[in-house]
Short mmCIF file of C-alpha atoms and ligand atoms in Angstrom, two decimals:
data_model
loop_
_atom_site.label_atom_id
_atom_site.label_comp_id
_atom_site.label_asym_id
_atom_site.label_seq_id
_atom_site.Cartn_x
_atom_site.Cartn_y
_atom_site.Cartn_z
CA UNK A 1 61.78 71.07 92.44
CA UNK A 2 64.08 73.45 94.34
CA UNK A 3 66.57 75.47 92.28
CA UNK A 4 69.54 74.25 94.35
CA UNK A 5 71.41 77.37 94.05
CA UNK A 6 73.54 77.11 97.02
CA UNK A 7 76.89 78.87 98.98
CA UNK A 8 78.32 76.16 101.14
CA UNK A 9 79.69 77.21 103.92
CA UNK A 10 82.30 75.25 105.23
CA UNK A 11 82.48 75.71 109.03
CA UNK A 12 86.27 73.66 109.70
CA UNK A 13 87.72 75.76 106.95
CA UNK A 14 86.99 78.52 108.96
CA UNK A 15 88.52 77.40 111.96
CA UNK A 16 91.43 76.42 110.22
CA UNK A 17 92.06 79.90 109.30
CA UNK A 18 91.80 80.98 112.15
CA UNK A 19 94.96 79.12 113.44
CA UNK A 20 96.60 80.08 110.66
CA UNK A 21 95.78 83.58 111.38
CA UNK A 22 97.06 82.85 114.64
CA UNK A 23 100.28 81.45 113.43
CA UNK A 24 100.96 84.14 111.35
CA UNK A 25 99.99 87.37 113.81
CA UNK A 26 102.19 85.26 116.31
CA UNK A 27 101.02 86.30 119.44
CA UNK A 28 99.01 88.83 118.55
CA UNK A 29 95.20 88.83 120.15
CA UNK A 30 93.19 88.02 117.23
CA UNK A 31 89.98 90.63 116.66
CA UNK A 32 88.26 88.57 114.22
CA UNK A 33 86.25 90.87 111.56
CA UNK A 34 82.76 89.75 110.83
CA UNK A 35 81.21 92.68 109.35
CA UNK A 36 78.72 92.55 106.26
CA UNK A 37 76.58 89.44 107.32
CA UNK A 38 80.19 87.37 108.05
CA UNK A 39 81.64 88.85 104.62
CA UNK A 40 78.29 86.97 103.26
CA UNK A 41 78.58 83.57 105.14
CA UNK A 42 76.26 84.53 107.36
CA UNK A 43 77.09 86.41 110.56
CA UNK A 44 75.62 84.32 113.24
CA UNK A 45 77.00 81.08 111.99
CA UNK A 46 80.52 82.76 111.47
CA UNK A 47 80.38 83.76 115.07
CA UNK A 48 79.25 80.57 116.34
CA UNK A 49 82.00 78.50 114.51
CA UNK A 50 84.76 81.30 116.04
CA UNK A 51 84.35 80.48 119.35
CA UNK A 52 88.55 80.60 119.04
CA UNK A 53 88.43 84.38 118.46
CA UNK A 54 89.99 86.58 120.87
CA UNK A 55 87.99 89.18 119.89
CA UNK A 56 84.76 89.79 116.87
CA UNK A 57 84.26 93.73 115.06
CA UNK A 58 81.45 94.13 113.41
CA UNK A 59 80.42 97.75 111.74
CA UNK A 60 76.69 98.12 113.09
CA UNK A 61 74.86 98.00 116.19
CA UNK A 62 72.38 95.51 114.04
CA UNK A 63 75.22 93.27 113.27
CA UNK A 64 76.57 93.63 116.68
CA UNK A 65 72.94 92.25 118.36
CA UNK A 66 73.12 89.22 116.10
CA UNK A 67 76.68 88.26 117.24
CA UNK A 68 75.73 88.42 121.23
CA UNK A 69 72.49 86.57 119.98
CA UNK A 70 74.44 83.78 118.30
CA UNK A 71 75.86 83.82 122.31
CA UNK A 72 79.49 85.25 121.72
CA UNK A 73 79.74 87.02 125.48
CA UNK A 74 83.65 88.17 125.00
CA UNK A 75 84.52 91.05 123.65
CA UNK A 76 82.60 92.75 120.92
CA UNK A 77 83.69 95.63 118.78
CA UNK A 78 81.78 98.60 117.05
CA UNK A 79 84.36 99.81 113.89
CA UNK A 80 82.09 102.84 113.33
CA UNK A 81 81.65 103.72 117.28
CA UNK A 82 78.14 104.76 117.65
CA UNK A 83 76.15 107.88 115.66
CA UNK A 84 73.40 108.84 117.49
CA UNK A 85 72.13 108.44 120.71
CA UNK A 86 70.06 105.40 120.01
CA UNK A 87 73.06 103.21 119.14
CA UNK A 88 74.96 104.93 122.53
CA UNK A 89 72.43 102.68 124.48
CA UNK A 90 72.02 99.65 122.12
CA UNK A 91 76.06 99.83 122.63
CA UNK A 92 75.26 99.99 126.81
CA UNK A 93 73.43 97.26 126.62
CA UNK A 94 75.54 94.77 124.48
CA UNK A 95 78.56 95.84 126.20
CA UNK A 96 80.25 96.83 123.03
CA UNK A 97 83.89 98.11 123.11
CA UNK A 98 83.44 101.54 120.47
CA UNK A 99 85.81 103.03 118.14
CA UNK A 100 86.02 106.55 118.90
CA UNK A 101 86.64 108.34 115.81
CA UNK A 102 85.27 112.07 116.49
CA UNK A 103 84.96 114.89 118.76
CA UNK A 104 81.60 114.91 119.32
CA UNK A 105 81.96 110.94 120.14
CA UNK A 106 83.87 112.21 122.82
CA UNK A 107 81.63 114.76 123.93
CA UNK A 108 78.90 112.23 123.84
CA UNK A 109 81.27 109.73 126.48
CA UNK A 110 82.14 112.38 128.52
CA UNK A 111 78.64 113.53 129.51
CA UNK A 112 77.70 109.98 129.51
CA UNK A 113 80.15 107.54 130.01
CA UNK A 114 80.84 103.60 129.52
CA UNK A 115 79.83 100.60 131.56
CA UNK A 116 82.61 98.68 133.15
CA UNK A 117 82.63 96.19 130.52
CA UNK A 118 83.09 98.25 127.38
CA UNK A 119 86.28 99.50 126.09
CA UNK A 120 87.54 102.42 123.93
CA UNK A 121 89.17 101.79 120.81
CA UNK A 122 91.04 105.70 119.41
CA UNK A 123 91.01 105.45 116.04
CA UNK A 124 94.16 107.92 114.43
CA UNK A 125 93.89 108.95 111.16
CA UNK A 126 97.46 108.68 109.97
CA UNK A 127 97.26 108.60 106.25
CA UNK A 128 94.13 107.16 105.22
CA UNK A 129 91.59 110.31 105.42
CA UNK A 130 88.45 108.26 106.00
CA UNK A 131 87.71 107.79 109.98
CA UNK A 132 90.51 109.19 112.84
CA UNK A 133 91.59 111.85 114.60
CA UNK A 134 94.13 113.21 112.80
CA UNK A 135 97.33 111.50 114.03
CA UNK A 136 98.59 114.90 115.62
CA UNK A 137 95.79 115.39 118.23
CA UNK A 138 96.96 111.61 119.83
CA UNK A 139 97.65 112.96 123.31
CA UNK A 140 95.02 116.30 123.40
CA UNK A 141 92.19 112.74 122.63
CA UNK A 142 93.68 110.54 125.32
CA UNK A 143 93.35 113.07 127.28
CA UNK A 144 90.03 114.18 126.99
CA UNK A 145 88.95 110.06 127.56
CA UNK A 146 90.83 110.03 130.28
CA UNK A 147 87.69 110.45 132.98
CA UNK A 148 85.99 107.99 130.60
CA UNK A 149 86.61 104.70 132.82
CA UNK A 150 85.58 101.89 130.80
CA UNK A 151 86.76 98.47 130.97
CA UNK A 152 90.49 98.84 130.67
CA UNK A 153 92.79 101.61 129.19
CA UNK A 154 91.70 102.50 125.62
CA UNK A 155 93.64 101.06 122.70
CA UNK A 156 95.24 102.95 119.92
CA UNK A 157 94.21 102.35 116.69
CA UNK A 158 94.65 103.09 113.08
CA UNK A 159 94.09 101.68 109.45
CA UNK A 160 96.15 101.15 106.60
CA UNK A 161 95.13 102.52 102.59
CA UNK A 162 97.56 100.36 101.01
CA UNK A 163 98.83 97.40 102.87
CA UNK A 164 97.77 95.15 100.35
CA UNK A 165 101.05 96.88 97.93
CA UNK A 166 104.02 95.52 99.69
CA UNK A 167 106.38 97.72 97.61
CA UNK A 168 104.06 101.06 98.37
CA UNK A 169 105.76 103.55 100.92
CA UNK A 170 102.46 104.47 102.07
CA UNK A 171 102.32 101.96 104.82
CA UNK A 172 105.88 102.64 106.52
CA UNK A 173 104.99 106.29 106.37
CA UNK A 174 101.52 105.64 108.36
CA UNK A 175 103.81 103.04 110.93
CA UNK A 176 106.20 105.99 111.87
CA UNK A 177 103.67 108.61 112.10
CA UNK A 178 101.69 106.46 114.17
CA UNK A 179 104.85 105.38 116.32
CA UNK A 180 105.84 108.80 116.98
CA UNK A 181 102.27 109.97 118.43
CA UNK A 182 101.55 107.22 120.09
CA UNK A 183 105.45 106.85 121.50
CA UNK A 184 105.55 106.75 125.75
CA UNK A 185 102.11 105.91 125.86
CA UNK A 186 101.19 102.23 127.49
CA UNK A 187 98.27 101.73 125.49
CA UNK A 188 97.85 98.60 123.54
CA UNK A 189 97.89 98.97 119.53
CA UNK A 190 96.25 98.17 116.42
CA UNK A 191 96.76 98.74 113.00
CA UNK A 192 96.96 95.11 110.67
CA UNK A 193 93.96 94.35 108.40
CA UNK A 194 94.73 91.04 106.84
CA UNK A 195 96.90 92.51 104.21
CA UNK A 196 99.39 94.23 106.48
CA UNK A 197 99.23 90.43 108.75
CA UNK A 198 100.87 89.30 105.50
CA UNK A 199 103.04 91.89 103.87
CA UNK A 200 104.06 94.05 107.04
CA UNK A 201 104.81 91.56 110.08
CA UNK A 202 106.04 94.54 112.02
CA UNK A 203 102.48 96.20 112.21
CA UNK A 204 101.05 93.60 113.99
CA UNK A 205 101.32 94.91 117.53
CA UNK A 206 98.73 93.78 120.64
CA UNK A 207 95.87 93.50 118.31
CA UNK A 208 95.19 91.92 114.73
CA UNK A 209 92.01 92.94 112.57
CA UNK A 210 91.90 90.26 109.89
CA UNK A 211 88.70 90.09 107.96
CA UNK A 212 89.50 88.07 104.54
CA UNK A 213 92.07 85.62 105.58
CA UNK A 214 89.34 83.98 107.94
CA UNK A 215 87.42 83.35 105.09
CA UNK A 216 90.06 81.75 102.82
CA UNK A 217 91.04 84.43 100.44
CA UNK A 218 94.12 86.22 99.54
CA UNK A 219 93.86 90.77 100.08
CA UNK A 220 96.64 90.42 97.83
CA UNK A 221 96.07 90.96 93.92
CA UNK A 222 97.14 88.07 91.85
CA UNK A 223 97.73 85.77 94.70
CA UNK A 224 95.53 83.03 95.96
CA UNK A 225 94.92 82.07 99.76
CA UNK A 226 96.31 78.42 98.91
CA UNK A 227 100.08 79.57 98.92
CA UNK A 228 99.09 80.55 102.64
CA UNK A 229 97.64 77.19 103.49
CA UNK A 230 94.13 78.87 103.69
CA UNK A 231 91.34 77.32 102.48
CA UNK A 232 87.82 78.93 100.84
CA UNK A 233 84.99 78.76 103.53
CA UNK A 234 82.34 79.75 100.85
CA UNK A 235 81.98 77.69 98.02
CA UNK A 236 79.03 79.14 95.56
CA UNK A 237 77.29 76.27 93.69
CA UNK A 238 74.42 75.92 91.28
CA UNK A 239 73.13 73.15 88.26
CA UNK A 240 72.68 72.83 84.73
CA UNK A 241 69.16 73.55 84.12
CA UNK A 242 69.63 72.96 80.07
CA UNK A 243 71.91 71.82 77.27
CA UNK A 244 71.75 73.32 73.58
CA UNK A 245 73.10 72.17 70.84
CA UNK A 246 73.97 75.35 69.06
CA UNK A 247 75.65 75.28 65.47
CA UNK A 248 78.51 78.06 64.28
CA UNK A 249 77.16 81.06 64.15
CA UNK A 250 74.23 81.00 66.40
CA UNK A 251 73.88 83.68 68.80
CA UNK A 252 73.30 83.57 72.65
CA UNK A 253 71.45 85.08 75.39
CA UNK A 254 70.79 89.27 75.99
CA UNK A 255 71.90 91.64 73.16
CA UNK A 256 72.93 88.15 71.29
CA UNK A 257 76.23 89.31 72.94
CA UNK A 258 77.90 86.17 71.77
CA UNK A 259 78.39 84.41 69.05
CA UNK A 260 79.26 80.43 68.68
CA UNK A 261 82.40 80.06 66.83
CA UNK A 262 81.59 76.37 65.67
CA UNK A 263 78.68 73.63 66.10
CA UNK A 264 78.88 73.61 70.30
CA UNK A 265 76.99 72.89 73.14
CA UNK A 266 76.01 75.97 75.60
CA UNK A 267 74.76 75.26 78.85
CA UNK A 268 72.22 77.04 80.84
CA UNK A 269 73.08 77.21 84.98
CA UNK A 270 70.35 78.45 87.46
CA UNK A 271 72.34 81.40 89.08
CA UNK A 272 72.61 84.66 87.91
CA UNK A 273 72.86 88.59 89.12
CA UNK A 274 69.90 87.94 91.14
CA UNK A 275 71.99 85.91 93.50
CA UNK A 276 74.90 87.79 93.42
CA UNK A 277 77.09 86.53 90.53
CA UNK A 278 78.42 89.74 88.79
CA UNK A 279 76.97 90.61 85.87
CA UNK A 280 80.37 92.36 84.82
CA UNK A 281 81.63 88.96 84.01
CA UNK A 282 82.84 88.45 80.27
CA UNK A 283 82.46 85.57 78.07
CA UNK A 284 85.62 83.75 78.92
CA UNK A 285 85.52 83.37 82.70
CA UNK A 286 85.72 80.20 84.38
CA UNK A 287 83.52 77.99 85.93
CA UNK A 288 83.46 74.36 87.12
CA UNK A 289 80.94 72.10 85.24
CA UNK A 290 81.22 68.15 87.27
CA UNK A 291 84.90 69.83 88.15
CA UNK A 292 86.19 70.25 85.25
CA UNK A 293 86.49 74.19 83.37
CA UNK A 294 83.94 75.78 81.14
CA UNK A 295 83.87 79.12 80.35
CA UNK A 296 80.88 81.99 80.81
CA UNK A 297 79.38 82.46 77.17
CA UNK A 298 76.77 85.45 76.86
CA UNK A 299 75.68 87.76 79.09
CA UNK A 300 74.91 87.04 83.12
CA UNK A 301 71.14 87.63 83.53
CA UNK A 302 69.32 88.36 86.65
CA UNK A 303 68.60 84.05 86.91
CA UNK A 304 70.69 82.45 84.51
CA UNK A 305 74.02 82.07 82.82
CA UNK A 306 75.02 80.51 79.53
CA UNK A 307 78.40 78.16 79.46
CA UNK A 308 80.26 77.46 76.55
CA UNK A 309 80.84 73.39 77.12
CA UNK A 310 83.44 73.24 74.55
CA UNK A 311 84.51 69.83 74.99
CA UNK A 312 82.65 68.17 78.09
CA UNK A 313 81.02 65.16 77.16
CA UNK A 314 77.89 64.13 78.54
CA UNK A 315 76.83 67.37 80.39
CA UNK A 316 72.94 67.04 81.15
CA UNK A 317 70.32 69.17 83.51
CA UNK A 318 71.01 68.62 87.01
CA UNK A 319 74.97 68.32 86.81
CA UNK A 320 76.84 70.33 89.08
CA UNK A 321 78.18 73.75 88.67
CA UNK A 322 80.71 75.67 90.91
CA UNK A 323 80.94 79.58 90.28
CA UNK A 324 83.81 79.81 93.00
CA UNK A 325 85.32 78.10 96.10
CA UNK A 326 86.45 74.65 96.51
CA UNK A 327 89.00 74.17 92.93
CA UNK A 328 88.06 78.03 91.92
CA UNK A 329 89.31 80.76 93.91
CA UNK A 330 87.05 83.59 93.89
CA UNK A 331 90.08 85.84 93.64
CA UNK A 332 90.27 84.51 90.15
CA UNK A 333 86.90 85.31 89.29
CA UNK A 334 86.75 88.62 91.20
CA UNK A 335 89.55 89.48 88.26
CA UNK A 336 87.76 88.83 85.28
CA UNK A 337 84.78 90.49 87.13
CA UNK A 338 87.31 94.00 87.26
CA UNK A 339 86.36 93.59 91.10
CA UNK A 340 87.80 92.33 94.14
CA UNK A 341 87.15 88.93 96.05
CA UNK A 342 85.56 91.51 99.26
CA UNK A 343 82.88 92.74 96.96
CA UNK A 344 81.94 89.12 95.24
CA UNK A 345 81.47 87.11 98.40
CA UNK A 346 79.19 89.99 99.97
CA UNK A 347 77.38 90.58 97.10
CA UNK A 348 75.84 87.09 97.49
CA UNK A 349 72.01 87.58 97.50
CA UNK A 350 69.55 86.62 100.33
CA UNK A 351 67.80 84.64 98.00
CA UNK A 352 70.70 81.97 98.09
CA UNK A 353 70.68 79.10 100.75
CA UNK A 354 73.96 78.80 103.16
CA UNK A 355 74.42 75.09 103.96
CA UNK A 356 76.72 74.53 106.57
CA UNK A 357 79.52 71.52 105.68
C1 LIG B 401 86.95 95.65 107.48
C2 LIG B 401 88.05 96.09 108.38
C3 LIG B 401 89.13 95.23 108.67
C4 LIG B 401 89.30 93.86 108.02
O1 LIG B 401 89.87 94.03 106.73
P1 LIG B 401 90.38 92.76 105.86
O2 LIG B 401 91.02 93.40 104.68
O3 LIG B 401 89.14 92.00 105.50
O4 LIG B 401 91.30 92.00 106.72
C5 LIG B 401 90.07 95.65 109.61
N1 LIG B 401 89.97 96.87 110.19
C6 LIG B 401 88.98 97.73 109.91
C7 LIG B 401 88.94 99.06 110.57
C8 LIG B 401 88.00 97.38 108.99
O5 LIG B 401 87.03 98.24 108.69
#
């Protein structure tokens, strides 16, 4: 029998965030962020159901391959730009438009150049200290690319550190820095990660980057993707495998970490950190057992987890059990995992199936 251990991935949801995406970067050319293996839904398959996108980014030239081999032809972007000489001609060949982050990137395009059909993104670093120029060197870069032909004039670019605060000064101070070295020039911008589509309208320019809200889930900490009218593309599913009858006092699973406070029933789901469910998860988070919330009891092990069943009738082996998605937002359980939604729905293992629904 197969384990039926399962993240559904659910292909209209996905398009319907993308309209919404749409609606909310109102106008805005939509650069659709697939990175990660589709943020764990599976990269080819996210592409595929996109075909809306203005635009895909992915941050490898491995990830960029499987995008043009899923047959997206439009416009492809490389986040990282290219490293080594290698990647310069896997980049040729794919047509990829590059972020161009440092000198000796430039260097490298200079001697070399682009085909016709790629693009240069120039990626200023005005605040975040992690890839850029720094801000300050806008027009000495622009320059310098300016024999690099390329498929149109390259686009100005930077990233936000804190987007996701709406109340933090930090992103207004990285909007006027970035408006004042950029100010004269024609070149089309981009700055808004899904965070800033939400909190900072004003940021969202010629481009949009939006990685998250394609996927159905809120960047922003305590809010769900519902009160956007998103819904979750990735629903993570698994079944009972066992029911015990435990009595007060008995202990349960590794390190005998918890302890039954009365006669209850504990149930025993095939997932565990094997497949990607964090093993930072305390007793007390939720699941969905047949829809209806139990709670994590014990410690997560590598293909198991125990559920305290405290007062679900009739649970047996083979009932269904949903760790997040469809009635449980993973932003819920990326809290009582001390993580964040990004890192739960990546962290998916390749030893569980995607279904497409
Ligand atoms: C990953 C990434 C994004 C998308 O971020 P979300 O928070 O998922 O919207 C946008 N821009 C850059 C440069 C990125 O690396």
């Amino acid at each position: 029998m197969s384990r039926n251990t399962v993240a559904r991935v659910d292909l209209q949801a996905l398009q319907h965030n993308l309209g919404v995406v749409k609606g909310l970067a109102r106008g805005s050319a939509v650069v659709c962020v697939i990175k990660a293996d589709g943020y764990g839904h599976g990269i080819r398959r996210v592409a595929s159901a996109l075909d809306k996108a203005d635009q895909f980014a992915v941050a490898t030239p491995g990830e960029a391959r499987a995008v043009r081999d899923a047959g997206w032809t439009g416009p492809l972007l490389l986040l990282e730009g290219f490293s080594d000489g290698d990647d310069f001609d896997v980049a040729r060949q794919l047509d990829l438009d590059l972020v161009v982050h440092h000198q000796g990137q430039v260097e490298a395009l200079r001697s070399r150049g682009v085909t016709p059909r790629q693009r240069l993104w120039l990626k200023l670093d005005t605040g975040m200290h992690r890839l850029g120029f720094p801000a300050r060197d806008a027009e000495a870069v622009l320059e310098a690319l300016h024999p690099v032909a390329g498929r149109d004039m390259p686009v100005l670019m930077s990233h936000f550190a804190c987007a996701d605060e709406p109340s933090n000064p930090m992103t207004s101070q990285q909007l006027s820095l970035f408006d004042q070295v950029t100010q004269g020039h024609p070149n089309p911008q981009s700055l808004a990660n899904s965070a800033a589509i939400l909190n900072f309208p004003d940021s969202c320019r010629d481009f949009v980057r939006p990685g998250i809200l394609l996927y159905g889930i809120s960047p922003l900490p305590g809010q769900t993707a519902a009160a956007h009218g998103l819904k979750p593309a990735m629903t993570l599913a698994c079944e009972i495998v066992a029911v015990n009858q435990c009595r007060a006092g008995d202990r349960v699973g590794y390190g005998a970490a918890f302890t039954c406070p009365s006669d209850m029933l504990v149930g025993v789901a095939a997932i565990g950190y094997g497949d990607g469910y964090p093993r930072h998860l305390r007793d007390g988070a939720p699941v969905l057992v047949n829809g209806r919330t139990a709670t994590l009891a014990g410690r997560v092990s590598m293909d198991l987890i125990t559920l305290d069943l405290h007062g679900q009738q009739g649970v047996s082996a083979g009932d269904q059990v949903t760790l997040w998605g469809e009635g449980l937002p993973v932003e819920q359980v990326a809290e009582w995992a001390g993580s964040i939604p990004y890192e739960l729905i990546c962290g998916v293992t390749g030893r569980v199936d995607r279904l497409e629904t």
